[in-house]
Coordinates of C-alpha atoms and ligand atoms in Angstrom, one line a residue:
M1 CA -21.8 -19.7 -5.4
C2 CA -22.2 -21.0 -9.0
G3 CA -20.1 -19.6 -11.8
I4 CA -21.4 -18.4 -15.1
F5 CA -19.5 -17.7 -18.2
G6 CA -20.4 -16.6 -21.7
Y7 CA -18.4 -16.1 -24.9
C8 CA -19.5 -14.3 -28.0
G9 CA -16.9 -13.8 -30.8
K10 CA -15.6 -15.2 -34.1
K11 CA -14.0 -18.3 -32.7
K12 CA -15.4 -21.6 -31.6
A13 CA -17.0 -20.8 -28.2
A14 CA -16.9 -24.2 -26.5
P15 CA -13.1 -24.3 -25.7
F16 CA -13.5 -20.8 -24.1
L17 CA -16.5 -22.0 -22.1
V18 CA -14.7 -25.0 -20.8
E19 CA -11.6 -23.0 -19.8
G20 CA -13.7 -20.2 -18.3
L21 CA -15.7 -22.7 -16.2
R22 CA -12.6 -24.4 -15.0
R23 CA -11.4 -21.0 -13.7
L24 CA -14.7 -20.4 -12.0
E25 CA -15.0 -23.8 -10.5
Y26 CA -14.1 -22.5 -7.1
R27 CA -17.5 -20.8 -7.0
G28 CA -19.3 -24.2 -7.1
Y29 CA -18.4 -27.6 -8.4
D30 CA -21.1 -30.2 -8.1
S31 CA -22.2 -30.1 -11.8
F32 CA -21.5 -28.2 -15.0
G33 CA -22.9 -27.6 -18.4
I34 CA -22.7 -25.5 -21.6
A35 CA -25.2 -24.4 -24.3
V36 CA -23.9 -23.3 -27.7
S37 CA -25.8 -21.7 -30.4
N38 CA -25.3 -23.2 -33.9
Q39 CA -28.1 -24.4 -36.1
G40 CA -30.2 -24.7 -33.0
I41 CA -28.9 -24.9 -29.4
T42 CA -26.6 -27.7 -28.4
V43 CA -26.5 -28.5 -24.6
R44 CA -24.0 -30.7 -22.8
K45 CA -24.3 -31.0 -19.0
R46 CA -23.7 -33.4 -16.2
E47 CA -22.9 -34.0 -12.6
G48 CA -19.3 -33.7 -11.4
K49 CA -16.5 -31.2 -11.8
I50 CA -15.7 -29.8 -15.2
S51 CA -12.0 -30.0 -14.4
L52 CA -12.3 -33.8 -14.0
G53 CA -14.7 -34.7 -16.8
G54 CA -15.5 -31.8 -19.1
A55 CA -12.8 -31.9 -21.8
D56 CA -15.2 -33.4 -24.4
L57 CA -17.5 -30.4 -24.2
A58 CA -14.9 -28.3 -26.1
R59 CA -15.8 -30.2 -29.3
V60 CA -19.3 -28.6 -29.6
K61 CA -19.5 -26.3 -32.6
G62 CA -20.7 -22.7 -32.6
T63 CA -19.3 -19.2 -31.9
M64 CA -21.6 -18.1 -29.1
G65 CA -22.3 -19.9 -25.9
I66 CA -23.0 -19.9 -22.2
G67 CA -21.8 -22.2 -19.4
H68 CA -22.3 -22.9 -15.7
T69 CA -20.6 -24.6 -12.8
R70 CA -23.1 -25.2 -10.0
W71 CA -23.4 -25.1 -6.2
A72 CA -26.8 -26.7 -5.7
T73 CA -29.5 -24.8 -4.0
H74 CA -32.7 -26.2 -5.5
G75 CA -32.5 -29.9 -6.4
V76 CA -29.7 -32.3 -5.8
P77 CA -26.6 -32.2 -8.0
N78 CA -27.4 -34.4 -11.0
D79 CA -27.5 -34.2 -14.8
Q80 CA -31.0 -32.9 -15.0
N81 CA -30.5 -30.1 -12.4
A82 CA -27.3 -29.0 -14.0
H83 CA -27.5 -25.8 -16.0
P84 CA -28.1 -24.6 -18.7
H85 CA -31.9 -24.9 -18.6
L86 CA -34.2 -24.8 -21.6
D87 CA -37.7 -23.8 -22.6
C88 CA -40.2 -26.4 -23.9
Q89 CA -38.9 -26.2 -27.5
G90 CA -35.2 -26.4 -26.5
T91 CA -34.5 -23.2 -28.3
I92 CA -33.8 -20.8 -25.4
A93 CA -31.0 -21.6 -22.9
V94 CA -30.4 -19.9 -19.6
V95 CA -27.6 -20.1 -17.0
H96 CA -28.2 -18.5 -13.6
N97 CA -26.4 -17.6 -10.4
G98 CA -28.6 -16.7 -7.5
I99 CA -32.1 -17.7 -6.3
I100 CA -35.5 -17.0 -7.8
E101 CA -37.6 -16.7 -4.6
N102 CA -41.0 -16.8 -6.2
Y103 CA -40.2 -19.7 -8.5
A104 CA -42.7 -22.1 -7.0
A105 CA -45.7 -19.9 -7.8
L106 CA -44.3 -19.1 -11.3
K107 CA -43.7 -22.8 -12.0
R108 CA -47.3 -23.7 -11.0
E109 CA -48.6 -21.0 -13.3
L110 CA -46.4 -22.1 -16.2
Q111 CA -47.4 -25.7 -15.7
D112 CA -51.0 -24.7 -15.8
R113 CA -50.4 -23.2 -19.1
G114 CA -48.9 -26.5 -20.4
H115 CA -45.1 -25.9 -19.9
E116 CA -43.1 -29.1 -19.2
F117 CA -40.4 -29.0 -16.6
R118 CA -37.4 -31.3 -16.6
S119 CA -35.6 -30.2 -13.4
E120 CA -36.2 -29.4 -9.8
T121 CA -34.4 -26.0 -10.1
D122 CA -35.8 -22.5 -9.5
T123 CA -33.9 -21.4 -12.6
E124 CA -36.0 -23.4 -15.1
V125 CA -39.0 -21.0 -14.8
I126 CA -36.9 -18.4 -16.6
P127 CA -36.5 -20.0 -20.1
H128 CA -40.2 -20.9 -20.0
L129 CA -41.2 -17.3 -19.2
I130 CA -38.9 -16.0 -21.9
E131 CA -40.4 -18.6 -24.3
E132 CA -43.8 -16.9 -23.8
A133 CA -42.5 -13.4 -24.2
F134 CA -40.2 -14.1 -27.2
R135 CA -41.2 -12.5 -30.5
G136 CA -37.9 -12.4 -32.2
D137 CA -36.1 -9.8 -30.0
L138 CA -34.4 -11.7 -27.2
A139 CA -33.4 -8.6 -25.1
A140 CA -37.0 -7.4 -25.3
A141 CA -38.3 -10.7 -24.1
V142 CA -35.8 -10.9 -21.2
G143 CA -36.7 -7.3 -20.3
E144 CA -40.4 -8.3 -20.2
V145 CA -39.7 -11.3 -17.9
I146 CA -37.4 -9.6 -15.4
P147 CA -40.1 -7.7 -13.4
R148 CA -41.7 -11.1 -12.7
L149 CA -38.6 -12.5 -11.0
E150 CA -38.1 -12.0 -7.3
G151 CA -34.7 -12.7 -5.7
S152 CA -31.1 -12.4 -6.8
Y153 CA -29.9 -13.4 -10.2
A154 CA -27.1 -13.0 -12.7
L155 CA -28.4 -14.5 -16.0
L156 CA -27.0 -15.3 -19.4
V157 CA -29.5 -16.2 -22.1
I158 CA -29.1 -17.3 -25.7
A159 CA -31.7 -18.4 -28.3
A160 CA -31.6 -20.4 -31.5
G161 CA -31.3 -18.2 -34.5
C162 CA -30.3 -15.1 -32.4
T163 CA -26.9 -13.6 -32.9
E164 CA -27.0 -11.9 -29.5
M165 CA -26.5 -13.1 -25.9
V166 CA -28.4 -11.3 -23.2
A167 CA -26.8 -10.8 -19.8
V168 CA -28.7 -9.6 -16.7
R169 CA -27.5 -8.5 -13.3
Q170 CA -29.8 -8.3 -10.3
K171 CA -28.0 -8.6 -6.9
S172 CA -25.6 -11.3 -8.2
P173 CA -22.2 -10.4 -9.6
L174 CA -21.7 -10.2 -13.3
V175 CA -18.7 -8.7 -15.2
L176 CA -18.3 -8.2 -18.9
G177 CA -15.0 -8.6 -20.7
V178 CA -14.2 -6.3 -23.6
G179 CA -11.8 -8.3 -25.8
D180 CA -10.4 -8.0 -29.3
R181 CA -13.5 -8.8 -31.4
A182 CA -14.7 -11.1 -28.6
F183 CA -17.0 -10.2 -25.7
L184 CA -17.2 -12.2 -22.5
A185 CA -19.5 -12.3 -19.5
A186 CA -18.6 -14.0 -16.2
S187 CA -19.4 -14.1 -12.5
D188 CA -16.0 -12.6 -11.7
V189 CA -12.9 -11.4 -13.4
T190 CA -10.8 -14.6 -13.0
P191 CA -11.8 -16.3 -16.3
I192 CA -11.7 -13.0 -18.2
L193 CA -8.1 -12.1 -17.4
E194 CA -6.9 -14.6 -19.8
H195 CA -8.5 -12.7 -22.7
T196 CA -8.5 -9.1 -21.7
E197 CA -7.9 -6.8 -18.8
R198 CA -10.7 -4.5 -19.9
V199 CA -14.0 -5.1 -18.0
I200 CA -17.4 -3.5 -17.4
F201 CA -19.0 -4.0 -14.0
L202 CA -22.8 -4.1 -14.6
E203 CA -25.2 -2.4 -12.1
D204 CA -28.2 -4.1 -10.6
G205 CA -31.1 -3.9 -13.1
D206 CA -28.8 -3.7 -16.2
I207 CA -29.6 -5.8 -19.2
A208 CA -26.7 -6.1 -21.6
T209 CA -26.7 -7.4 -25.2
L210 CA -23.5 -8.9 -26.4
S211 CA -22.8 -9.6 -30.1
T212 CA -19.8 -9.6 -32.4
R213 CA -20.6 -5.9 -33.0
G214 CA -20.2 -4.9 -29.3
I215 CA -22.0 -4.5 -26.1
E216 CA -25.2 -2.4 -25.5
I217 CA -26.6 -1.9 -22.0
Q218 CA -30.1 -0.9 -21.1
H219 CA -31.3 0.1 -17.7
G220 CA -35.0 0.7 -17.0
G221 CA -35.7 0.7 -20.8
T222 CA -33.1 3.3 -21.8
G223 CA -29.6 2.8 -23.1
V224 CA -26.8 3.6 -20.6
E225 CA -23.0 3.7 -20.8
R226 CA -20.9 1.9 -18.1
P227 CA -17.2 2.7 -17.8
V228 CA -14.7 0.2 -19.1
Q229 CA -12.2 -0.4 -16.3
R230 CA -8.7 -2.0 -16.3
I231 CA -8.0 -4.9 -13.9
D232 CA -4.5 -4.9 -12.5
W233 CA -4.5 -8.6 -11.5
S234 CA -2.3 -10.7 -13.6
L235 CA -2.9 -14.1 -15.3
A236 CA 0.0 -15.6 -13.3
E237 CA -1.9 -14.9 -10.2
V238 CA -4.8 -17.1 -11.2
K239 CA -2.4 -20.0 -12.0
K240 CA -0.9 -22.5 -9.6
G241 CA 2.7 -21.5 -10.5
G242 CA 4.2 -24.9 -9.7
F243 CA 2.5 -25.4 -6.3
P244 CA 0.4 -28.6 -5.9
H245 CA -2.5 -26.5 -4.6
Y246 CA -3.7 -22.9 -4.8
M247 CA -4.0 -22.9 -1.0
Q248 CA -0.3 -23.6 -0.5
K249 CA 0.6 -21.0 -3.2
E250 CA -1.7 -18.5 -1.5
I251 CA -0.2 -19.2 2.0
Y252 CA 3.3 -18.6 0.6
E253 CA 2.2 -15.3 -1.1
Q254 CA 1.4 -13.9 2.3
P255 CA 4.6 -12.0 3.2
E256 CA 4.2 -10.1 -0.1
V257 CA 0.5 -9.6 0.4
F258 CA 1.0 -8.1 3.8
S259 CA 3.7 -5.7 2.6
L260 CA 1.7 -4.7 -0.5
T261 CA -1.4 -4.0 1.5
T262 CA 0.2 -1.9 4.2
R263 CA 2.3 0.0 1.7
A264 CA -0.6 0.8 -0.5
L265 CA -2.8 2.0 2.4
R266 CA 0.0 4.2 3.7
G267 CA -0.1 6.1 0.4
E268 CA -3.8 6.6 0.4
E269 CA -5.9 9.4 1.9
T270 CA -7.7 8.6 5.1
P271 CA -11.4 8.0 4.3
A272 CA -13.6 10.9 5.6
V273 CA -15.9 8.4 7.3
L274 CA -13.2 7.7 9.8
Q275 CA -13.0 11.2 11.1
G276 CA -14.4 11.7 14.6
I277 CA -16.0 8.2 14.8
R278 CA -17.7 7.5 18.1
G279 CA -17.9 3.7 17.6
V280 CA -17.5 0.9 15.1
T281 CA -19.6 -2.1 14.3
L282 CA -17.8 -4.7 12.1
V283 CA -20.0 -7.1 10.1
A284 CA -18.6 -10.1 8.3
C285 CA -18.9 -13.9 7.8
G286 CA -16.5 -16.8 8.3
T287 CA -12.8 -16.0 8.0
S288 CA -13.6 -12.3 7.6
F289 CA -15.6 -12.4 10.8
N290 CA -12.6 -13.8 12.6
A291 CA -10.4 -11.0 11.2
A292 CA -13.0 -8.5 12.3
L293 CA -13.1 -10.0 15.8
L294 CA -9.3 -9.5 16.1
C295 CA -9.7 -6.0 14.9
R296 CA -12.1 -5.3 17.7
Y297 CA -9.5 -6.1 20.4
L298 CA -7.0 -3.8 18.8
I299 CA -9.4 -0.9 18.2
E300 CA -10.6 -0.9 21.8
E301 CA -7.1 -1.5 23.2
Y302 CA -5.2 1.0 21.2
C303 CA -7.7 3.6 20.0
G304 CA -10.1 3.7 22.9
I305 CA -13.1 3.5 20.5
P306 CA -15.9 1.2 21.3
A307 CA -16.2 -1.6 18.8
R308 CA -18.7 -4.4 18.2
V309 CA -18.5 -7.3 15.8
E310 CA -21.6 -9.0 14.4
L311 CA -22.0 -12.0 12.2
A312 CA -23.5 -10.4 9.1
S313 CA -26.2 -13.1 8.9
E314 CA -27.4 -12.1 12.4
F315 CA -27.1 -8.3 11.9
K316 CA -30.5 -8.1 10.4
Y317 CA -32.0 -9.2 13.8
Y318 CA -30.3 -6.3 15.7
T319 CA -31.0 -2.6 15.7
P320 CA -27.6 -1.1 15.2
P321 CA -26.6 1.3 18.0
G322 CA -26.3 5.0 17.7
D323 CA -24.2 6.6 15.0
Y324 CA -21.5 3.9 14.8
L325 CA -19.5 3.5 11.6
V326 CA -20.5 0.1 10.1
V327 CA -17.6 -1.7 8.5
G328 CA -18.4 -4.6 6.1
V329 CA -15.5 -6.9 5.7
S330 CA -15.6 -9.3 2.7
Q331 CA -12.8 -10.7 0.6
S332 CA -15.1 -11.2 -2.3
G333 CA -17.3 -8.2 -1.7
E334 CA -20.2 -10.3 -2.8
T335 CA -21.2 -12.2 0.3
A336 CA -25.0 -11.9 0.5
D337 CA -25.3 -11.5 4.3
T338 CA -22.6 -8.9 4.4
L339 CA -24.2 -6.9 1.6
A340 CA -27.6 -7.1 3.4
A341 CA -25.9 -5.9 6.6
I342 CA -24.5 -2.9 4.8
E343 CA -27.8 -2.2 3.2
K344 CA -29.5 -2.2 6.6
A345 CA -26.8 0.1 8.1
R346 CA -27.5 2.5 5.2
M347 CA -31.2 2.3 5.9
H348 CA -30.5 3.4 9.5
N349 CA -28.3 6.2 8.2
H350 CA -25.1 4.9 9.5
P351 CA -21.8 5.8 7.8
T352 CA -20.4 2.7 6.1
L353 CA -17.0 1.5 5.1
A354 CA -16.2 -1.6 3.0
V355 CA -13.0 -3.6 3.4
T356 CA -12.6 -5.9 0.3
N357 CA -10.2 -7.4 -2.1
V358 CA -12.2 -7.1 -5.3
L359 CA -12.4 -4.0 -7.4
G360 CA -15.9 -3.2 -8.5
S361 CA -17.5 -5.8 -6.2
T362 CA -21.0 -5.0 -5.0
I363 CA -19.9 -4.0 -1.5
T364 CA -17.8 -1.2 -3.0
R365 CA -21.0 0.2 -4.6
L366 CA -23.0 0.0 -1.4
A367 CA -20.6 1.5 1.1
D368 CA -19.7 5.2 1.5
H369 CA -16.0 4.4 1.2
T370 CA -13.8 1.3 0.4
L371 CA -10.5 0.2 1.7
Y372 CA -8.9 -2.3 -0.6
M373 CA -6.7 -5.1 0.5
R374 CA -4.1 -6.2 -2.0
A375 CA -4.3 -10.0 -1.8
G376 CA -4.7 -10.6 -5.6
P377 CA -7.1 -13.3 -6.7
E378 CA -7.8 -15.9 -4.1
I379 CA -8.7 -19.2 -5.8
S380 CA -8.6 -21.7 -3.1
V381 CA -12.0 -21.9 -1.4
A382 CA -10.4 -21.7 2.1
A383 CA -9.4 -18.1 2.7
T384 CA -5.8 -17.6 3.7
K385 CA -4.0 -14.6 2.1
S386 CA -7.2 -12.6 2.3
F387 CA -7.2 -13.1 6.1
I388 CA -3.7 -11.7 6.3
A389 CA -4.6 -8.9 4.0
E390 CA -7.7 -8.1 6.2
L391 CA -5.4 -8.0 9.2
A392 CA -3.0 -5.7 7.3
V393 CA -5.9 -3.3 6.7
F394 CA -7.0 -3.4 10.3
F395 CA -3.4 -2.9 11.6
H396 CA -3.2 0.1 9.3
L397 CA -6.5 1.5 10.6
V398 CA -5.6 0.9 14.2
D399 CA -2.2 2.5 13.7
H400 CA -3.8 5.5 12.1
L401 CA -6.5 6.0 14.7
S402 CA -4.1 5.5 17.5
E403 CA -1.5 7.8 16.0
G404 CA 1.2 5.3 15.5
A405 CA 0.7 2.5 18.1
L406 CA 1.7 -0.2 15.7
E407 CA 3.9 1.6 13.3
S408 CA 7.2 -0.1 14.0
S409 CA 5.7 -3.6 13.6
L410 CA 4.0 -2.9 10.3
S411 CA 7.2 -2.7 8.3
T412 CA 8.5 -6.1 9.7
G413 CA 5.3 -8.1 9.6
H414 CA 6.2 -9.8 6.4
L415 CA 9.4 -11.2 8.0
A416 CA 7.4 -12.9 10.8
I417 CA 5.2 -14.6 8.3
G418 CA 8.2 -15.6 6.2
E419 CA 9.9 -17.2 9.3
A420 CA 6.7 -19.1 10.2
L421 CA 6.5 -20.5 6.6
L422 CA 9.9 -22.2 7.1
Q423 CA 8.7 -24.4 10.0
D424 CA 8.5 -28.2 9.7
L425 CA 5.1 -29.0 11.1
S426 CA 5.1 -32.8 10.5
P427 CA 5.1 -33.8 14.2
A428 CA 2.0 -31.7 14.7
V429 CA 0.4 -33.1 11.6
D430 CA 1.1 -36.6 12.8
L431 CA -0.9 -35.7 16.0
C432 CA -3.8 -34.2 14.1
R433 CA -4.3 -36.6 11.2
D434 CA -5.9 -39.4 13.2
A435 CA -8.0 -37.2 15.4
R436 CA -11.8 -37.2 15.1
S437 CA -12.1 -34.0 17.0
M438 CA -9.9 -31.1 18.0
F439 CA -9.9 -27.8 20.0
F440 CA -8.0 -24.6 19.2
V441 CA -7.7 -22.2 22.1
G442 CA -6.3 -18.8 22.8
R443 CA -6.9 -15.6 24.7
G444 CA -7.2 -11.9 23.8
P445 CA -6.4 -11.3 20.1
F446 CA -5.3 -15.0 19.9
Y447 CA -8.9 -16.1 20.6
P448 CA -10.0 -15.0 17.0
L449 CA -7.0 -16.8 15.7
A450 CA -8.1 -20.0 17.6
L451 CA -11.5 -19.7 15.8
E452 CA -9.7 -19.2 12.5
G453 CA -7.4 -22.2 13.1
A454 CA -10.3 -24.4 13.8
L455 CA -12.3 -23.1 10.8
K456 CA -9.4 -23.9 8.5
M457 CA -8.8 -27.3 10.0
K458 CA -12.5 -28.4 9.8
E459 CA -13.2 -27.0 6.3
I460 CA -10.3 -28.7 4.5
S461 CA -9.5 -31.7 6.6
Y462 CA -13.1 -32.6 7.7
I463 CA -11.8 -33.2 11.3
H464 CA -14.3 -31.7 13.7
A465 CA -12.5 -28.7 15.2
E466 CA -13.7 -26.0 17.6
G467 CA -12.1 -22.7 18.4
Y468 CA -12.5 -21.5 22.0
A469 CA -11.5 -18.7 24.2
A470 CA -9.2 -20.6 26.6
G471 CA -11.1 -19.4 29.6
E472 CA -14.3 -21.0 28.4
I473 CA -12.9 -24.5 28.1
K474 CA -13.6 -25.3 31.7
H475 CA -17.2 -24.2 31.3
G476 CA -18.2 -27.4 29.5
P477 CA -15.8 -28.5 26.7
F478 CA -13.4 -29.9 29.3
A479 CA -15.7 -32.9 29.4
L480 CA -14.6 -33.8 25.9
L481 CA -10.9 -33.7 26.5
C482 CA -9.2 -37.1 26.2
P483 CA -6.1 -38.7 24.6
D484 CA -7.6 -38.7 21.1
T485 CA -8.7 -35.1 21.1
P486 CA -5.6 -32.9 20.4
V487 CA -5.7 -29.3 21.5
V488 CA -3.8 -26.5 19.7
A489 CA -3.0 -23.8 22.2
L490 CA -1.8 -20.3 21.2
C491 CA 0.4 -19.1 24.0
P492 CA 2.6 -16.2 22.9
P493 CA 4.3 -13.9 25.4
G494 CA 2.2 -11.1 26.8
Q495 CA -0.4 -10.3 29.4
A496 CA -2.4 -13.5 29.0
F497 CA 0.7 -15.8 29.2
P498 CA 0.6 -16.9 32.8
V499 CA -3.1 -17.9 32.9
M500 CA -2.8 -19.5 29.4
F501 CA 0.1 -21.5 30.7
S502 CA -2.0 -22.8 33.6
N503 CA -4.8 -23.7 31.2
I504 CA -2.4 -25.7 29.1
R505 CA -1.2 -27.6 32.2
E506 CA -4.8 -28.3 33.2
M507 CA -5.6 -29.7 29.8
K508 CA -2.4 -31.8 29.8
A509 CA -3.4 -33.2 33.2
R510 CA -6.4 -34.8 31.5
G511 CA -4.2 -36.7 29.1
T512 CA -4.9 -34.3 26.2
P513 CA -2.2 -34.2 23.5
M514 CA -1.0 -30.6 23.4
I515 CA 0.3 -28.7 20.3
V516 CA 1.6 -25.5 21.7
I517 CA 2.5 -22.4 19.7
G518 CA 4.7 -20.1 21.9
A519 CA 7.9 -18.1 22.2
E520 CA 11.0 -19.7 20.9
G521 CA 13.2 -21.0 23.8
N522 CA 10.5 -21.1 26.5
Q523 CA 11.6 -24.2 28.4
D524 CA 8.4 -24.5 30.5
L525 CA 6.1 -24.4 27.5
Q526 CA 8.2 -26.9 25.7
E527 CA 8.1 -29.4 28.6
V528 CA 4.3 -29.3 28.9
S529 CA 3.8 -29.7 25.1
D530 CA 3.6 -32.9 23.1
V531 CA 4.6 -30.8 20.1
F532 CA 6.0 -27.3 20.5
I533 CA 6.0 -24.9 17.6
P534 CA 8.2 -21.9 18.2
L535 CA 7.2 -18.3 17.3
P536 CA 9.7 -15.9 16.0
G537 CA 10.6 -12.9 18.1
G538 CA 8.8 -9.6 17.9
G539 CA 5.6 -8.1 19.4
L540 CA 1.9 -8.6 19.1
V541 CA 1.7 -8.0 15.3
S542 CA 4.5 -10.4 14.5
H543 CA 3.0 -13.1 16.8
V544 CA -0.4 -12.7 15.3
L545 CA 0.9 -13.0 11.7
A546 CA 3.2 -15.9 12.4
S547 CA 0.6 -17.8 14.4
T548 CA -1.9 -17.3 11.5
A549 CA 0.6 -18.8 9.0
L550 CA 1.3 -21.7 11.3
L551 CA -2.3 -22.6 11.8
Q552 CA -3.0 -22.4 8.0
L553 CA -0.1 -24.7 7.3
L554 CA -1.1 -27.1 10.0
A555 CA -4.6 -27.4 8.4
Y556 CA -3.1 -27.6 4.9
H557 CA -0.6 -30.4 5.6
T558 CA -3.2 -32.3 7.7
A559 CA -5.7 -32.2 4.8
V560 CA -3.0 -33.2 2.3
A561 CA -2.0 -36.1 4.6
L562 CA -5.6 -37.2 4.7
G563 CA -5.9 -37.0 0.9
R564 CA -8.6 -34.3 0.9
D565 CA -9.5 -32.1 -2.0
V566 CA -7.7 -29.1 -0.4
D567 CA -8.7 -26.4 -2.9
Q568 CA -12.3 -27.5 -3.3
P569 CA -13.6 -29.0 0.0
R570 CA -16.9 -30.9 -0.2
N571 CA -20.1 -28.9 -0.1
L572 CA -18.4 -25.5 0.0
A573 CA -18.0 -22.7 -2.6
K574 CA -16.2 -19.5 -2.5
S575 CA -18.3 -16.4 -2.5
V576 CA -21.5 -17.2 -0.8
T577 CA -24.0 -15.1 -2.8
V578 CA -27.2 -16.4 -1.2
E579 CA -28.3 -15.7 2.3
Ligands
F6R1 C1 -13.3 -19.8 5.1 C2 -13.9 -18.9 4.1 C3 -15.2 -18.4 4.4 C4 -15.3 -16.9 4.0 C5 -16.7 -16.4 4.1 C6 -16.8 -14.9 3.9 O1 -12.0 -20.2 4.7 O2 -13.3 -18.7 3.1 O3 -15.6 -18.5 5.7 O4 -14.4 -16.2 4.8 O5 -17.6 -17.0 3.2 O6 -16.4 -14.6 2.6 P1 -16.1 -13.1 2.2 O7 -14.9 -12.6 2.9 O8 -15.8 -13.1 0.7 O9 -17.3 -12.3 2.5

């Protein structure tokens, strides 16, 4: 949710800023801007995507600068509301990711003292406050202003005539890059990888000063050292590598991601928080929630441990039961609602576990223990390989807690995904592309997959799609079934097969076009389907993994057929850092 990037070095800053913001665009893409310090401060900003219209910004001169790519919260996306924002004199520039909750009161106060505002954003109060506090020492002025700001923020600040950039982290992610005579600051590591693999993760409340001499960090008025860590993601992983879209590349990476994640976890010690657990509450949002929901079926079925799943955004309205282990599931490790849920669990003295993809992310610092997935950087806004990696973590956990219930299937999971990726889905895509509305249905562990299939379809194709437990369809949604509302039914072999098969026939009897995913060679299923998509052989794990890949590909190819912006769907952003 918004990406910020700063460069401080010996070279011209603007080309670094443009490239850095392009890499961060997946965090928000409705407007962009840069500010570079030269004789004064030069600002260039406008509505739109930097990847489509920002090349000219690279011409701005100066060796220190900050940039921003926006996902609007306060004020519509337009040139004025785009960051950076300036003080009255135009000599202090700020970019911000997060929300200043008390901005309205601060703005009134500043206006009363004669400050002139040019935007509708919450951010603009910050340069005006710094303007009042600035007496030549930028870090000191920022330090004076910080206690006045309520909310979440990662900030980068420069001022005319100052050779230093100030970076602040408070409940919004911010990483510093330690390069060869160049220092960088960014919302995440993706734009830094190009320049260095050495990074510093700031802590909440840190104020860092970057200059060509190095980085100094203050916390609560005293100097502190933060460790320099090495990131093992590669530059190749943040490039498209010949694929037309990141999403397709990431879908095709899944066999490897699954194997990498399960192999890595096998080699790790079991977290102490898992010993003797009496129950589990999983908290997550979006795709991670769907993965958590699937995990619940497996934990209860194979481990006999009670499990609940809560939307992280709703968790604050519950009192968590007993002494359950609370597991926060978040690809980014920065989703505000999931972080708030883990904080609440800690307040209630629950043991906590994070499942995440991002080293050093905030959730890893909140939870008692972290299990990392090995998905590598996920750039497409729609989560795909991180979902498979989350499933890999859960399969591993369930296998561990059940003393080997899934073991044999874990080593072959990647093959099932690989087989699914070979399928030609064009007949199914032809059925979906003209639909205005769709349903995805399944039972048992395939119900969360139906939710995930629908989520993928709606977010990238913009076709209204709902995921349902197949048994619920007759309790209302049946009224919507008709010849232009296709249904995707997940009907693998297993306990739910007979009743699922009946459900498919009932829907078919209403003239509903049926896309059915089921066991290869099942004649009865084939006959009742308008389009039949065969699953490879194997058990539950293989069927879950293969179905996931098929649903992702169906959404992807439908969105491509409709000409959608697959990697950056409208109104969305990766990493939702505001509640
Ligand atoms: C959907 C999607 C989102 C995320 C959700 C949680 O494709 O990407 O629904 O799954 O915003 O994100 P994380 O897992 O980073 O907490």
